[in-house]
PDB file of C-alpha atoms in Angstrom:
ATOM      1  CA  VAL A 702     132.147-195.729  83.731  1.00  0.00           C
ATOM      2  CA  THR A 703     129.258-197.842  83.465  1.00  0.00           C
ATOM      3  CA  ALA A 704     127.145-196.360  85.845  1.00  0.00           C
ATOM      4  CA  ALA A 705     127.603-193.367  84.085  1.00  0.00           C
ATOM      5  CA  GLY A 706     127.066-194.555  80.548  1.00  0.00           C
ATOM      6  CA  VAL A 707     124.058-196.239  81.883  1.00  0.00           C
ATOM      7  CA  ILE A 708     122.851-192.566  83.317  1.00  0.00           C
ATOM      8  CA  PHE A 709     123.721-191.120  80.291  1.00  0.00           C
ATOM      9  CA  LEU A 710     121.624-193.468  78.538  1.00  0.00           C
ATOM     10  CA  ILE A 711     118.584-192.858  80.921  1.00  0.00           C
ATOM     11  CA  LEU A 712     118.632-188.926  80.570  1.00  0.00           C
ATOM     12  CA  GLY A 713     118.821-189.519  76.150  1.00  0.00           C
ATOM     13  CA  PHE A 714     115.609-190.902  77.156  1.00  0.00           C
ATOM     14  CA  VAL A 715     114.554-187.582  79.008  1.00  0.00           C
ATOM     15  CA  PRO A 716     113.964-184.718  76.908  1.00  0.00           C
ATOM     16  CA  LYS A 717     113.709-182.311  79.888  1.00  0.00           C
ATOM     17  CA  ALA A 718     117.240-183.564  80.861  1.00  0.00           C
ATOM     18  CA  GLY A 719     118.315-182.993  77.338  1.00  0.00           C
ATOM     19  CA  ALA A 720     117.353-179.296  77.791  1.00  0.00           C
ATOM     20  CA  ILE A 721     119.234-178.730  80.625  1.00  0.00           C
ATOM     21  CA  LEU A 722     122.457-180.466  79.284  1.00  0.00           C
ATOM     22  CA  VAL A 723     122.069-178.062  76.116  1.00  0.00           C
ATOM     23  CA  VAL A 724     122.228-175.060  77.759  1.00  0.00           C
ATOM     24  CA  THR A 725     125.523-175.700  79.906  1.00  0.00           C
ATOM     25  CA  PRO A 726     128.228-173.322  78.733  1.00  0.00           C
ATOM     26  CA  GLY A 727     130.673-173.666  76.483  1.00  0.00           C
ATOM     27  CA  ALA A 728     133.515-173.156  79.413  1.00  0.00           C
ATOM     28  CA  VAL A 729     131.724-175.522  81.628  1.00  0.00           C
ATOM     29  CA  VAL A 730     131.792-178.335  78.475  1.00  0.00           C
ATOM     30  CA  GLY A 731     135.508-177.589  78.041  1.00  0.00           C
ATOM     31  CA  GLY A 732     136.633-177.613  81.287  1.00  0.00           C
ATOM     32  CA  LEU A 733     134.694-181.426  81.856  1.00  0.00           C
ATOM     33  CA  PHE A 734     136.063-182.438  78.433  1.00  0.00           C
ATOM     34  CA  LEU A 735     140.153-181.232  79.732  1.00  0.00           C
ATOM     35  CA  PRO A 736     140.662-184.243  82.241  1.00  0.00           C
ATOM     36  CA  ALA A 737     138.786-186.727  79.960  1.00  0.00           C
ATOM     37  CA  ALA A 738     140.992-185.906  76.833  1.00  0.00           C
ATOM     38  CA  ALA A 739     144.851-185.799  79.004  1.00  0.00           C
ATOM     39  CA  SER A 740     143.870-188.930  81.067  1.00  0.00           C
ATOM     40  CA  LEU A 741     143.024-190.392  77.116  1.00  0.00           C
ATOM     41  CA  ILE A 742     146.620-189.049  76.220  1.00  0.00           C
ATOM     42  CA  TYR A 743     147.953-190.530  79.384  1.00  0.00           C
ATOM     43  CA  SER A 744     146.785-193.720  78.654  1.00  0.00           C
ATOM     44  CA  GLY A 745     148.082-194.071  75.617  1.00  0.00           C
ATOM     45  CA  VAL A 746     151.100-192.841  76.286  1.00  0.00           C
ATOM     46  CA  GLY A 747     151.524-195.311  78.568  1.00  0.00           C
ATOM     47  CA  ILE A 748     150.342-198.341  76.597  1.00  0.00           C
ATOM     48  CA  LEU A 749     153.236-196.898  74.135  1.00  0.00           C
ATOM     49  CA  GLY A 750     155.862-197.281  76.883  1.00  0.00           C
ATOM     50  CA  ARG A 751     155.177-200.408  77.984  1.00  0.00           C
ATOM     51  CA  MET A 752     155.280-201.824  74.309  1.00  0.00           C
ATOM     52  CA  ALA A 753     158.022-203.755  73.299  1.00  0.00           C
ATOM     53  CA  LYS A 754     161.220-201.766  72.123  1.00  0.00           C
ATOM     54  CA  THR A 755     161.625-203.371  68.503  1.00  0.00           C
ATOM     55  CA  GLU A 756     161.936-201.606  64.775  1.00  0.00           C
ATOM     56  CA  ALA A 757     158.534-203.211  63.773  1.00  0.00           C
ATOM     57  CA  ASN A 758     156.457-201.236  66.585  1.00  0.00           C
ATOM     58  CA  PHE A 759     158.424-198.220  66.326  1.00  0.00           C
ATOM     59  CA  THR A 760     157.104-198.082  62.554  1.00  0.00           C
ATOM     60  CA  ILE A 761     154.147-199.179  63.261  1.00  0.00           C
ATOM     61  CA  ALA A 762     153.447-196.969  66.252  1.00  0.00           C
ATOM     62  CA  GLY A 763     155.244-193.725  63.857  1.00  0.00           C
ATOM     63  CA  LEU A 764     153.534-194.162  60.918  1.00  0.00           C
ATOM     64  CA  SER A 765     149.733-194.933  62.293  1.00  0.00           C
ATOM     65  CA  ILE A 766     150.346-191.121  64.353  1.00  0.00           C
ATOM     66  CA  LEU A 767     151.515-189.817  61.106  1.00  0.00           C
ATOM     67  CA  LEU A 768     148.982-190.990  59.076  1.00  0.00           C
ATOM     68  CA  ALA A 769     146.115-189.777  61.458  1.00  0.00           C
ATOM     69  CA  ILE A 770     147.531-186.388  61.382  1.00  0.00           C
ATOM     70  CA  SER A 771     148.123-186.085  57.763  1.00  0.00           C
ATOM     71  CA  LEU A 772     145.558-187.699  56.253  1.00  0.00           C
ATOM     72  CA  PRO A 773     142.089-186.230  57.094  1.00  0.00           C
ATOM     73  CA  PRO A 774     142.892-182.797  56.299  1.00  0.00           C
ATOM     74  CA  ILE A 775     143.084-183.953  52.669  1.00  0.00           C
ATOM     75  CA  PHE A 776     139.935-185.609  52.438  1.00  0.00           C
ATOM     76  CA  GLU A 777     137.999-182.972  54.328  1.00  0.00           C
ATOM     77  CA  GLY A 778     135.610-182.195  51.443  1.00  0.00           C
ATOM     78  CA  ALA A 779     135.415-185.822  50.089  1.00  0.00           C
ATOM     79  CA  ALA A 780     131.918-187.380  49.956  1.00  0.00           C
ATOM     80  CA  GLY A 781     130.411-190.550  50.851  1.00  0.00           C
ATOM     81  CA  PHE A 782     131.656-193.272  53.374  1.00  0.00           C
ATOM     82  CA  ALA A 783     135.307-193.009  52.362  1.00  0.00           C
ATOM     83  CA  GLY A 784     135.397-189.265  52.787  1.00  0.00           C
ATOM     84  CA  LYS A 785     133.545-189.676  56.064  1.00  0.00           C
ATOM     85  CA  PHE A 786     136.275-192.384  57.361  1.00  0.00           C
ATOM     86  CA  LEU A 787     139.136-190.821  55.724  1.00  0.00           C
ATOM     87  CA  SER A 788     138.649-187.407  57.437  1.00  0.00           C
ATOM     88  CA  ASN A 789     138.386-188.623  61.109  1.00  0.00           C
ATOM     89  CA  THR A 790     141.691-188.876  62.920  1.00  0.00           C
ATOM     90  CA  ILE A 791     140.586-191.801  65.321  1.00  0.00           C
ATOM     91  CA  MET A 792     139.550-194.214  62.313  1.00  0.00           C
ATOM     92  CA  VAL A 793     142.301-193.464  60.337  1.00  0.00           C
ATOM     93  CA  GLY A 794     144.979-193.884  63.320  1.00  0.00           C
ATOM     94  CA  ALA A 795     143.444-197.083  64.297  1.00  0.00           C
ATOM     95  CA  LEU A 796     142.643-198.598  60.744  1.00  0.00           C
ATOM     96  CA  SER A 797     146.374-198.433  60.135  1.00  0.00           C
ATOM     97  CA  ALA A 798     147.612-199.787  63.159  1.00  0.00           C
ATOM     98  CA  ILE A 799     145.638-202.950  62.788  1.00  0.00           C
ATOM     99  CA  VAL A 800     146.576-203.170  59.386  1.00  0.00           C
ATOM    100  CA  LEU A 801     150.231-202.825  60.012  1.00  0.00           C
TER     101      LEU A 801
END
């Protein structure tokens, strides 16, 4: 992951490399995104499976997932920092899990 990050950082400063990445077809990008998203979901489910099975943990995990799914569509049109923050599912889920 570190090596890929360094490579992408270097490619970000080379305009010709960026132009090549822009012409990548959407199907290829989707094909690359699918395993990455599946790996992320699998990792998250694994973490949830290893947590202590208490009512408090179930409540925190459930409410965080619920808020992350239900809040962003409501705040899609909101302006300002709060609108940007509350319309992002990852930010809402992460902050609600930390606060709870």
